């Protein structure tokens, strides 16, 4: 009896290859070969958005998505969203902007509260932190959307920052933000919702860009190296796809068979 | 400690997916049950947050304090009825269906107007890309609406081609990138390279 489940051998080797790529690039980065990554206008715009909020005397609304920390695809996006929230909270603390961070998923609530509080403490502004900065509205998607849209319009937020896993509620919140004149920065790797962000935001992060957020904002060599590793893996996938297409055109299904083992 | 826990549990769940070991599968199943339990307990955190926030608003007679009172009243009434009577009880269903489901569905319909409003703002020709965006969107919308075929036979052909070929290809490309990014974030989290979710320490 095989130790590895059937149909998952190639997936296991792919995972090992990606892990190896990340570890090799991180090792190279720690030896001084830190890769440079391109500018991401949306992440650069967060500083401008917070500055605008300070000038206008209006709050910043930041949401790390509505996903779980315990489910696969959502968890990675939520982690990315929390990195952006950490950065936004530290900027708000530094420049004195009022922060509102709404929450749909109670599983993420304690992490969200801790991140905002620690961002304020790290900037030496513990006294400025208020527990009501992080507000749980509802675990139901549309109820959360109604509550968040109400907050955005009543408080007349100057900046809306939505990075993470989002559902249908994003479009309602983006519409509310547009009506209140907020600058809107958003991104999600949920492909069916990317179109909502494409039409609703002023600055957009598409798909995998959100996974680069943590590295981009922290500028840590190890994290930047992992982005380079991702790009290497994408090149490898592209090469495999081209080889597979060429082979399939000539009737050879070897690569397909190997990838299905 | 949190990094160690996340590493051990993460490796366990990965191993569970790839192996046929029944021992690992039993352990992973127990871990997943614990996740469900902890997530359910987290609901209580949400209730506590709402109570504290709105309770403070009511005590200080802040803005719309009467709405905060109504929210807390309905929330606790629903909890008490659901736990005490059961969720299939007629009185509970009366409150749930009329005070929750109907307004919920009404908010869903707002999506229709939000979509059109967002599309109206987006469909402005500022560059070649936005022109291409507008033209493609027009063909796709006319393909999906009955009037497209009436106007010209070619509209459904072009619209279907746009939906099935370049659109699907682009989505698959984005999907590959997102999948690789997802794996990379998972690996970084397991190895402790990604620590944004842990917060940070105070500056000295």
GROMACS .gro file of C-alpha atoms in nm:
model
  465
    1UNK     CA    1   0.000   0.000   0.000
    2UNK     CA    2   0.148   0.337  -0.105
    3UNK     CA    3   0.218   0.595   0.167
    4UNK     CA    4   0.111   0.877  -0.065
    5UNK     CA    5  -0.253   0.886  -0.173
    6UNK     CA    6  -0.308   0.809  -0.540
    7UNK     CA    7  -0.353   1.107  -0.767
    8UNK     CA    8  -0.155   1.333  -0.531
    9UNK     CA    9   0.206   1.237  -0.602
   10UNK     CA   10   0.268   1.512  -0.855
   11UNK     CA   11   0.095   1.764  -0.626
   12UNK     CA   12   0.329   1.660  -0.343
   13UNK     CA   13   0.636   1.703  -0.564
   14UNK     CA   14   0.504   2.042  -0.678
   15UNK     CA   15   0.459   2.151  -0.316
   16UNK     CA   16   0.811   2.033  -0.231
   17UNK     CA   17   0.946   2.224  -0.532
   18UNK     CA   18   0.773   2.546  -0.423
   19UNK     CA   19   0.900   2.500  -0.064
   20UNK     CA   20   1.252   2.442  -0.196
   21UNK     CA   21   1.232   2.755  -0.413
   22UNK     CA   22   1.120   2.966  -0.116
   23UNK     CA   23   1.392   2.827   0.112
   24UNK     CA   24   1.667   2.873  -0.149
   25UNK     CA   25   1.565   3.233  -0.222
   26UNK     CA   26   1.537   3.315   0.151
   27UNK     CA   27   1.885   3.169   0.206
   28UNK     CA   28   2.024   3.379  -0.081
   29UNK     CA   29   1.852   3.689   0.061
   30UNK     CA   30   2.009   3.630   0.403
   31UNK     CA   31   2.346   3.623   0.229
   32UNK     CA   32   2.283   3.967   0.084
   33UNK     CA   33   2.121   3.893  -0.252
   34UNK     CA   34   1.789   4.064  -0.184
   35UNK     CA   35   1.563   4.079  -0.492
   36UNK     CA   36   1.391   4.403  -0.591
   37UNK     CA   37   1.020   4.393  -0.658
   38UNK     CA   38   0.825   4.635  -0.874
   39UNK     CA   39   0.625   4.922  -0.727
   40UNK     CA   40   0.268   4.842  -0.630
   41UNK     CA   41   0.075   5.167  -0.670
   42UNK     CA   42  -0.209   5.048  -0.447
   43UNK     CA   43   0.017   4.986  -0.149
   44UNK     CA   44   0.205   5.313  -0.204
   45UNK     CA   45  -0.134   5.489  -0.209
   46UNK     CA   46  -0.215   5.377   0.148
   47UNK     CA   47   0.021   5.641   0.289
   48UNK     CA   48  -0.138   5.908   0.069
   49UNK     CA   49  -0.484   5.793   0.171
   50UNK     CA   50  -0.401   5.819   0.542
   51UNK     CA   51  -0.246   6.162   0.483
   52UNK     CA   52  -0.563   6.272   0.307
   53UNK     CA   53  -0.770   6.148   0.599
   54UNK     CA   54  -0.556   6.348   0.844
   55UNK     CA   55  -0.593   6.665   0.635
   56UNK     CA   56  -0.969   6.624   0.605
   57UNK     CA   57  -1.013   6.526   0.970
   58UNK     CA   58  -1.203   6.216   0.866
   59UNK     CA   59  -1.145   5.852   0.958
   60UNK     CA   60  -0.981   5.568   0.767
   61UNK     CA   61  -1.180   5.248   0.726
   62UNK     CA   62  -0.962   4.938   0.693
   63UNK     CA   63  -1.085   4.580   0.660
   64UNK     CA   64  -0.866   4.268   0.636
   65UNK     CA   65  -1.137   4.086   0.445
   66UNK     CA   66  -1.422   3.872   0.567
   67UNK     CA   67  -1.248   3.535   0.538
   68UNK     CA   68  -1.153   3.279   0.799
   69UNK     CA   69  -0.813   3.204   0.946
   70UNK     CA   70  -0.900   2.835   0.954
   71UNK     CA   71  -0.988   2.772   0.589
   72UNK     CA   72  -0.723   2.724   0.319
   73UNK     CA   73  -0.771   2.986   0.049
   74UNK     CA   74  -0.935   3.239   0.282
   75UNK     CA   75  -0.663   3.206   0.545
   76UNK     CA   76  -0.382   3.318   0.316
   77UNK     CA   77  -0.582   3.620   0.202
   78UNK     CA   78  -0.675   3.704   0.560
   79UNK     CA   79  -0.307   3.689   0.663
   80UNK     CA   80  -0.226   3.925   0.376
   81UNK     CA   81  -0.511   4.155   0.477
   82UNK     CA   82  -0.391   4.160   0.839
   83UNK     CA   83  -0.043   4.269   0.719
   84UNK     CA   84  -0.203   4.561   0.534
   85UNK     CA   85  -0.417   4.642   0.840
   86UNK     CA   86  -0.103   4.643   1.057
   87UNK     CA   87   0.064   4.889   0.820
   88UNK     CA   88  -0.247   5.108   0.796
   89UNK     CA   89  -0.291   5.110   1.175
   90UNK     CA   90   0.073   5.210   1.227
   91UNK     CA   91   0.034   5.498   0.978
   92UNK     CA   92  -0.289   5.611   1.147
   93UNK     CA   93  -0.115   5.600   1.485
   94UNK     CA   94   0.187   5.789   1.353
   95UNK     CA   95  -0.006   6.067   1.179
   96UNK     CA   96  -0.304   6.087   1.413
   97UNK     CA   97  -0.575   5.965   1.177
   98UNK     CA   98  -0.883   5.802   1.327
   99UNK     CA   99  -0.906   5.435   1.238
  100UNK     CA  100  -1.220   5.225   1.205
  101UNK     CA  101  -1.172   4.856   1.136
  102UNK     CA  102  -1.493   4.661   1.092
  103UNK     CA  103  -1.509   4.287   1.129
  104UNK     CA  104  -1.742   4.022   0.994
  105UNK     CA  105  -1.571   3.705   1.105
  106UNK     CA  106  -1.553   3.673   1.487
  107UNK     CA  107  -1.270   3.420   1.448
  108UNK     CA  108  -1.047   3.699   1.319
  109UNK     CA  109  -1.173   3.958   1.570
  110UNK     CA  110  -0.918   3.899   1.849
  111UNK     CA  111  -0.633   3.898   1.598
  112UNK     CA  112  -0.761   4.219   1.441
  113UNK     CA  113  -0.790   4.388   1.781
  114UNK     CA  114  -0.443   4.276   1.881
  115UNK     CA  115  -0.286   4.394   1.557
  116UNK     CA  116  -0.441   4.742   1.579
  117UNK     CA  117  -0.354   4.776   1.948
  118UNK     CA  118   0.003   4.661   1.898
  119UNK     CA  119   0.048   4.892   1.600
  120UNK     CA  120  -0.049   5.185   1.821
  121UNK     CA  121   0.178   5.063   2.100
  122UNK     CA  122   0.468   5.015   1.856
  123UNK     CA  123   0.431   5.379   1.747
  124UNK     CA  124   0.429   5.490   2.111
  125UNK     CA  125   0.064   5.599   2.089
  126UNK     CA  126  -0.095   5.357   2.335
  127UNK     CA  127  -0.310   5.636   2.478
  128UNK     CA  128  -0.462   5.705   2.137
  129UNK     CA  129  -0.585   5.347   2.094
  130UNK     CA  130  -0.955   5.291   2.157
  131UNK     CA  131  -1.120   4.945   2.171
  132UNK     CA  132  -1.410   5.074   1.956
  133UNK     CA  133  -1.167   5.113   1.664
  134UNK     CA  134  -1.232   4.746   1.588
  135UNK     CA  135  -1.604   4.677   1.555
  136UNK     CA  136  -1.766   4.343   1.495
  137UNK     CA  137  -2.085   4.403   1.296
  138UNK     CA  138  -2.233   4.065   1.203
  139UNK     CA  139  -2.117   3.720   1.095
  140UNK     CA  140  -2.370   3.731   0.808
  141UNK     CA  141  -2.237   3.875   0.484
  142UNK     CA  142  -2.514   4.116   0.385
  143UNK     CA  143  -2.581   4.224   0.742
  144UNK     CA  144  -2.213   4.312   0.770
  145UNK     CA  145  -2.234   4.497   0.436
  146UNK     CA  146  -2.531   4.701   0.555
  147UNK     CA  147  -2.356   4.789   0.881
  148UNK     CA  148  -2.024   4.874   0.716
  149UNK     CA  149  -2.191   5.082   0.443
  150UNK     CA  150  -2.378   5.272   0.714
  151UNK     CA  151  -2.056   5.343   0.904
  152UNK     CA  152  -1.877   5.453   0.585
  153UNK     CA  153  -2.153   5.700   0.498
  154UNK     CA  154  -2.232   5.827   0.849
  155UNK     CA  155  -1.868   5.874   0.948
  156UNK     CA  156  -1.782   6.009   0.598
  157UNK     CA  157  -1.462   5.811   0.581
  158UNK     CA  158  -1.183   5.962   0.375
  159UNK     CA  159  -1.019   5.631   0.285
  160UNK     CA  160  -1.145   5.276   0.241
  161UNK     CA  161  -0.884   5.003   0.244
  162UNK     CA  162  -1.014   4.653   0.164
  163UNK     CA  163  -0.746   4.389   0.119
  164UNK     CA  164  -0.826   4.024   0.179
  165UNK     CA  165  -1.093   3.770   0.106
  166UNK     CA  166  -1.417   3.940   0.011
  167UNK     CA  167  -1.761   3.837  -0.100
  168UNK     CA  168  -2.057   4.022  -0.242
  169UNK     CA  169  -2.046   4.273   0.042
  170UNK     CA  170  -1.746   4.445  -0.115
  171UNK     CA  171  -1.951   4.604  -0.392
  172UNK     CA  172  -2.199   4.755  -0.146
  173UNK     CA  173  -1.919   4.896   0.068
  174UNK     CA  174  -1.735   5.029  -0.238
  175UNK     CA  175  -2.054   5.202  -0.352
  176UNK     CA  176  -2.097   5.359  -0.008
  177UNK     CA  177  -1.733   5.471  -0.014
  178UNK     CA  178  -1.777   5.626  -0.355
  179UNK     CA  179  -2.081   5.822  -0.237
  180UNK     CA  180  -1.889   5.953   0.065
  181UNK     CA  181  -1.599   6.062  -0.157
  182UNK     CA  182  -1.346   5.823  -0.005
  183UNK     CA  183  -1.029   5.716  -0.179
  184UNK     CA  184  -1.067   5.340  -0.224
  185UNK     CA  185  -0.781   5.090  -0.222
  186UNK     CA  186  -0.863   4.723  -0.251
  187UNK     CA  187  -0.760   4.382  -0.359
  188UNK     CA  188  -0.866   4.022  -0.337
  189UNK     CA  189  -0.749   3.690  -0.472
  190UNK     CA  190  -1.110   3.572  -0.495
  191UNK     CA  191  -1.131   3.585  -0.873
  192UNK     CA  192  -1.510   3.611  -0.894
  193UNK     CA  193  -1.490   3.931  -0.689
  194UNK     CA  194  -1.192   4.086  -0.862
  195UNK     CA  195  -1.427   4.249  -1.110
  196UNK     CA  196  -1.606   4.431  -0.829
  197UNK     CA  197  -1.278   4.577  -0.713
  198UNK     CA  198  -1.172   4.656  -1.070
  199UNK     CA  199  -1.471   4.883  -1.123
  200UNK     CA  200  -1.507   5.015  -0.767
  201UNK     CA  201  -1.159   5.100  -0.644
  202UNK     CA  202  -0.922   5.382  -0.725
  203UNK     CA  203  -0.618   5.159  -0.663
  204UNK     CA  204  -0.637   4.787  -0.726
  205UNK     CA  205  -0.442   4.481  -0.619
  206UNK     CA  206  -0.522   4.189  -0.848
  207UNK     CA  207  -0.499   3.830  -0.730
  208UNK     CA  208  -0.149   3.745  -0.617
  209UNK     CA  209  -0.052   4.110  -0.561
  210UNK     CA  210  -0.218   4.089  -0.219
  211UNK     CA  211   0.014   3.807  -0.120
  212UNK     CA  212   0.307   4.038  -0.190
  213UNK     CA  213   0.164   4.303   0.043
  214UNK     CA  214   0.329   4.175   0.359
  215UNK     CA  215   0.669   4.160   0.191
  216UNK     CA  216   0.631   4.494   0.014
  217UNK     CA  217   0.523   4.684   0.323
  218UNK     CA  218   0.768   4.526   0.567
  219UNK     CA  219   1.061   4.532   0.320
  220UNK     CA  220   1.211   4.234   0.502
  221UNK     CA  221   1.468   4.047   0.288
  222UNK     CA  222   1.320   3.703   0.367
  223UNK     CA  223   0.973   3.811   0.259
  224UNK     CA  224   1.100   3.981  -0.057
  225UNK     CA  225   1.287   3.661  -0.139
  226UNK     CA  226   0.965   3.461  -0.114
  227UNK     CA  227   0.809   3.688  -0.376
  228UNK     CA  228   1.100   3.612  -0.608
  229UNK     CA  229   1.046   3.241  -0.536
  230UNK     CA  230   0.680   3.280  -0.635
  231UNK     CA  231   0.785   3.434  -0.966
  232UNK     CA  232   1.028   3.145  -1.031
  233UNK     CA  233   0.744   2.899  -0.970
  234UNK     CA  234   0.516   3.088  -1.206
  235UNK     CA  235   0.782   3.076  -1.478
  236UNK     CA  236   0.813   2.701  -1.422
  237UNK     CA  237   0.434   2.659  -1.449
  238UNK     CA  238   0.431   2.865  -1.767
  239UNK     CA  239   0.709   2.651  -1.914
  240UNK     CA  240   0.521   2.332  -1.825
  241UNK     CA  241   0.203   2.471  -1.981
  242UNK     CA  242   0.380   2.556  -2.308
  243UNK     CA  243   0.554   2.217  -2.320
  244UNK     CA  244   0.222   2.045  -2.247
  245UNK     CA  245   0.041   2.235  -2.523
  246UNK     CA  246   0.313   2.156  -2.777
  247UNK     CA  247   0.313   1.788  -2.680
  248UNK     CA  248  -0.067   1.771  -2.688
  249UNK     CA  249  -0.072   1.922  -3.038
  250UNK     CA  250   0.142   1.626  -3.152
  251UNK     CA  251  -0.081   1.381  -2.969
  252UNK     CA  252   0.160   1.312  -2.683
  253UNK     CA  253  -0.012   1.299  -2.341
  254UNK     CA  254   0.292   1.202  -2.134
  255UNK     CA  255   0.309   1.528  -1.942
  256UNK     CA  256  -0.065   1.522  -1.872
  257UNK     CA  257  -0.036   1.164  -1.742
  258UNK     CA  258   0.260   1.254  -1.520
  259UNK     CA  259   0.079   1.555  -1.372
  260UNK     CA  260  -0.226   1.342  -1.297
  261UNK     CA  261  -0.037   1.081  -1.090
  262UNK     CA  262   0.482   2.927   2.093
  263UNK     CA  263   0.217   3.040   1.837
  264UNK     CA  264   0.467   2.978   1.557
  265UNK     CA  265   0.546   2.631   1.689
  266UNK     CA  266   0.177   2.544   1.717
  267UNK     CA  267   0.100   2.671   1.368
  268UNK     CA  268   0.399   2.478   1.227
  269UNK     CA  269   0.303   2.149   1.389
  270UNK     CA  270  -0.065   2.173   1.302
  271UNK     CA  271   0.013   2.294   0.950
  272UNK     CA  272   0.248   2.002   0.880
  273UNK     CA  273  -0.011   1.766   1.023
  274UNK     CA  274  -0.285   1.892   0.791
  275UNK     CA  275  -0.054   1.883   0.487
  276UNK     CA  276   0.052   1.528   0.572
  277UNK     CA  277  -0.312   1.431   0.617
  278UNK     CA  278  -0.393   1.550   0.265
  279UNK     CA  279  -0.112   1.361   0.096
  280UNK     CA  280  -0.084   1.037   0.294
  281UNK     CA  281  -0.301   0.732   0.338
  282UNK     CA  282  -0.213   0.686   0.706
  283UNK     CA  283  -0.529   0.626   0.909
  284UNK     CA  284  -0.358   0.748   1.228
  285UNK     CA  285  -0.283   1.084   1.069
  286UNK     CA  286  -0.636   1.105   0.932
  287UNK     CA  287  -0.784   1.045   1.280
  288UNK     CA  288  -0.560   1.311   1.435
  289UNK     CA  289  -0.641   1.556   1.155
  290UNK     CA  290  -1.013   1.490   1.192
  291UNK     CA  291  -0.989   1.568   1.564
  292UNK     CA  292  -0.795   1.886   1.487
  293UNK     CA  293  -1.064   1.994   1.240
  294UNK     CA  294  -1.332   1.928   1.502
  295UNK     CA  295  -1.140   2.150   1.744
  296UNK     CA  296  -1.128   2.422   1.477
  297UNK     CA  297  -1.508   2.408   1.449
  298UNK     CA  298  -1.541   2.428   1.829
  299UNK     CA  299  -1.304   2.724   1.855
  300UNK     CA  300  -1.478   2.901   1.566
  301UNK     CA  301  -1.812   2.855   1.741
  302UNK     CA  302  -1.668   2.994   2.065
  303UNK     CA  303  -1.543   3.288   1.860
  304UNK     CA  304  -1.908   3.371   1.787
  305UNK     CA  305  -1.941   3.450   2.157
  306UNK     CA  306  -1.654   3.696   2.117
  307UNK     CA  307  -1.853   3.868   1.846
  308UNK     CA  308  -2.157   3.891   2.074
  309UNK     CA  309  -1.937   4.029   2.353
  310UNK     CA  310  -1.786   4.292   2.122
  311UNK     CA  311  -2.130   4.404   2.008
  312UNK     CA  312  -2.257   4.417   2.367
  313UNK     CA  313  -1.963   4.624   2.491
  314UNK     CA  314  -1.968   4.864   2.196
  315UNK     CA  315  -2.341   4.927   2.192
  316UNK     CA  316  -2.372   4.911   2.571
  317UNK     CA  317  -2.119   5.194   2.595
  318UNK     CA  318  -2.320   5.392   2.338
  319UNK     CA  319  -2.643   5.340   2.533
  320UNK     CA  320  -2.482   5.434   2.869
  321UNK     CA  321  -2.338   5.755   2.731
  322UNK     CA  322  -2.659   5.827   2.531
  323UNK     CA  323  -2.443   5.860   2.220
  324UNK     CA  324  -2.567   5.902   1.863
  325UNK     CA  325  -2.855   5.670   1.774
  326UNK     CA  326  -2.840   5.505   2.118
  327UNK     CA  327  -3.200   5.383   2.069
  328UNK     CA  328  -3.085   5.182   1.765
  329UNK     CA  329  -2.811   5.027   1.980
  330UNK     CA  330  -3.078   4.933   2.236
  331UNK     CA  331  -3.289   4.775   1.966
  332UNK     CA  332  -2.992   4.581   1.831
  333UNK     CA  333  -2.902   4.437   2.172
  334UNK     CA  334  -3.266   4.358   2.252
  335UNK     CA  335  -3.323   4.168   1.927
  336UNK     CA  336  -2.987   3.992   1.944
  337UNK     CA  337  -3.044   3.856   2.295
  338UNK     CA  338  -3.410   3.779   2.227
  339UNK     CA  339  -3.309   3.570   1.924
  340UNK     CA  340  -3.037   3.392   2.121
  341UNK     CA  341  -3.272   3.314   2.412
  342UNK     CA  342  -3.553   3.196   2.184
  343UNK     CA  343  -3.321   2.990   1.967
  344UNK     CA  344  -3.155   2.820   2.263
  345UNK     CA  345  -3.467   2.795   2.480
  346UNK     CA  346  -3.734   2.704   2.228
  347UNK     CA  347  -3.530   2.566   1.933
  348UNK     CA  348  -3.471   2.713   1.591
  349UNK     CA  349  -3.767   2.530   1.438
  350UNK     CA  350  -4.013   2.688   1.682
  351UNK     CA  351  -4.285   2.895   1.510
  352UNK     CA  352  -4.224   3.207   1.720
  353UNK     CA  353  -3.850   3.193   1.652
  354UNK     CA  354  -3.914   3.146   1.280
  355UNK     CA  355  -4.154   3.441   1.286
  356UNK     CA  356  -3.883   3.668   1.424
  357UNK     CA  357  -3.604   3.519   1.216
  358UNK     CA  358  -3.792   3.526   0.884
  359UNK     CA  359  -3.950   3.868   0.925
  360UNK     CA  360  -3.683   4.061   1.115
  361UNK     CA  361  -3.374   3.905   0.962
  362UNK     CA  362  -3.428   3.720   0.634
  363UNK     CA  363  -3.644   3.979   0.462
  364UNK     CA  364  -3.411   4.276   0.529
  365UNK     CA  365  -3.116   4.049   0.442
  366UNK     CA  366  -3.266   3.973   0.102
  367UNK     CA  367  -3.342   4.340   0.052
  368UNK     CA  368  -2.974   4.423   0.100
  369UNK     CA  369  -2.883   4.155  -0.156
  370UNK     CA  370  -3.096   4.335  -0.411
  371UNK     CA  371  -2.886   4.646  -0.352
  372UNK     CA  372  -2.612   4.457  -0.534
  373UNK     CA  373  -2.804   4.507  -0.857
  374UNK     CA  374  -2.797   4.884  -0.823
  375UNK     CA  375  -2.440   4.885  -0.689
  376UNK     CA  376  -2.328   4.686  -0.996
  377UNK     CA  377  -2.487   4.932  -1.236
  378UNK     CA  378  -2.356   5.235  -1.046
  379UNK     CA  379  -2.004   5.094  -1.035
  380UNK     CA  380  -2.020   5.000  -1.402
  381UNK     CA  381  -2.142   5.347  -1.494
  382UNK     CA  382  -1.845   5.503  -1.312
  383UNK     CA  383  -1.601   5.257  -1.463
  384UNK     CA  384  -1.715   5.278  -1.824
  385UNK     CA  385  -1.548   5.610  -1.904
  386UNK     CA  386  -1.300   5.630  -2.188
  387UNK     CA  387  -0.975   5.767  -2.046
  388UNK     CA  388  -0.724   5.547  -2.228
  389UNK     CA  389  -0.699   5.265  -2.482
  390UNK     CA  390  -0.744   5.006  -2.206
  391UNK     CA  391  -1.069   5.163  -2.084
  392UNK     CA  392  -1.192   5.182  -2.446
  393UNK     CA  393  -1.120   4.810  -2.491
  394UNK     CA  394  -1.288   4.744  -2.153
  395UNK     CA  395  -1.600   4.935  -2.260
  396UNK     CA  396  -1.624   4.765  -2.601
  397UNK     CA  397  -1.583   4.415  -2.452
  398UNK     CA  398  -1.831   4.490  -2.174
  399UNK     CA  399  -2.084   4.619  -2.427
  400UNK     CA  400  -2.056   4.302  -2.639
  401UNK     CA  401  -2.088   4.075  -2.334
  402UNK     CA  402  -2.388   4.264  -2.195
  403UNK     CA  403  -2.566   4.260  -2.530
  404UNK     CA  404  -2.491   3.888  -2.567
  405UNK     CA  405  -2.652   3.814  -2.232
  406UNK     CA  406  -2.952   4.036  -2.301
  407UNK     CA  407  -3.211   3.916  -2.559
  408UNK     CA  408  -3.183   4.242  -2.754
  409UNK     CA  409  -2.826   4.168  -2.867
  410UNK     CA  410  -2.928   3.896  -3.111
  411UNK     CA  411  -3.206   4.115  -3.246
  412UNK     CA  412  -2.973   4.405  -3.317
  413UNK     CA  413  -2.711   4.198  -3.504
  414UNK     CA  414  -2.638   3.824  -3.541
  415UNK     CA  415  -2.269   3.879  -3.482
  416UNK     CA  416  -2.309   4.022  -3.130
  417UNK     CA  417  -2.369   3.684  -2.955
  418UNK     CA  418  -2.083   3.529  -3.154
  419UNK     CA  419  -1.833   3.799  -3.053
  420UNK     CA  420  -1.966   3.818  -2.697
  421UNK     CA  421  -1.945   3.441  -2.650
  422UNK     CA  422  -1.592   3.439  -2.790
  423UNK     CA  423  -1.489   3.712  -2.543
  424UNK     CA  424  -1.643   3.519  -2.251
  425UNK     CA  425  -1.506   3.178  -2.349
  426UNK     CA  426  -1.159   3.250  -2.483
  427UNK     CA  427  -0.969   3.558  -2.357
  428UNK     CA  428  -1.173   3.591  -2.037
  429UNK     CA  429  -1.134   3.227  -1.935
  430UNK     CA  430  -0.766   3.228  -2.030
  431UNK     CA  431  -0.701   3.541  -1.823
  432UNK     CA  432  -0.890   3.402  -1.523
  433UNK     CA  433  -0.689   3.082  -1.540
  434UNK     CA  434  -0.367   3.280  -1.550
  435UNK     CA  435  -0.477   3.480  -1.245
  436UNK     CA  436  -0.577   3.153  -1.079
  437UNK     CA  437  -0.228   3.008  -1.128
  438UNK     CA  438  -0.067   3.318  -0.985
  439UNK     CA  439  -0.307   3.327  -0.691
  440UNK     CA  440  -0.252   2.957  -0.623
  441UNK     CA  441   0.127   2.994  -0.618
  442UNK     CA  442   0.095   3.301  -0.398
  443UNK     CA  443  -0.135   3.112  -0.164
  444UNK     CA  444   0.113   2.825  -0.130
  445UNK     CA  445   0.398   3.071  -0.071
  446UNK     CA  446   0.204   3.252   0.204
  447UNK     CA  447   0.124   2.917   0.364
  448UNK     CA  448   0.490   2.814   0.358
  449UNK     CA  449   0.600   3.155   0.494
  450UNK     CA  450   0.343   3.130   0.774
  451UNK     CA  451   0.450   2.776   0.866
  452UNK     CA  452   0.818   2.870   0.869
  453UNK     CA  453   0.757   3.189   1.068
  454UNK     CA  454   0.872   3.421   0.789
  455UNK     CA  455   0.525   3.580   0.763
  456UNK     CA  456   0.442   3.721   1.106
  457UNK     CA  457   0.198   4.000   1.027
  458UNK     CA  458  -0.086   3.801   1.180
  459UNK     CA  459   0.091   3.786   1.516
  460UNK     CA  460   0.112   4.161   1.565
  461UNK     CA  461   0.432   4.315   1.689
  462UNK     CA  462   0.615   4.421   2.000
  463UNK     CA  463   0.622   4.773   2.144
  464UNK     CA  464   0.911   4.999   2.042
  465UNK     CA  465   1.174   5.030   2.314
   0.00000   0.00000   0.00000
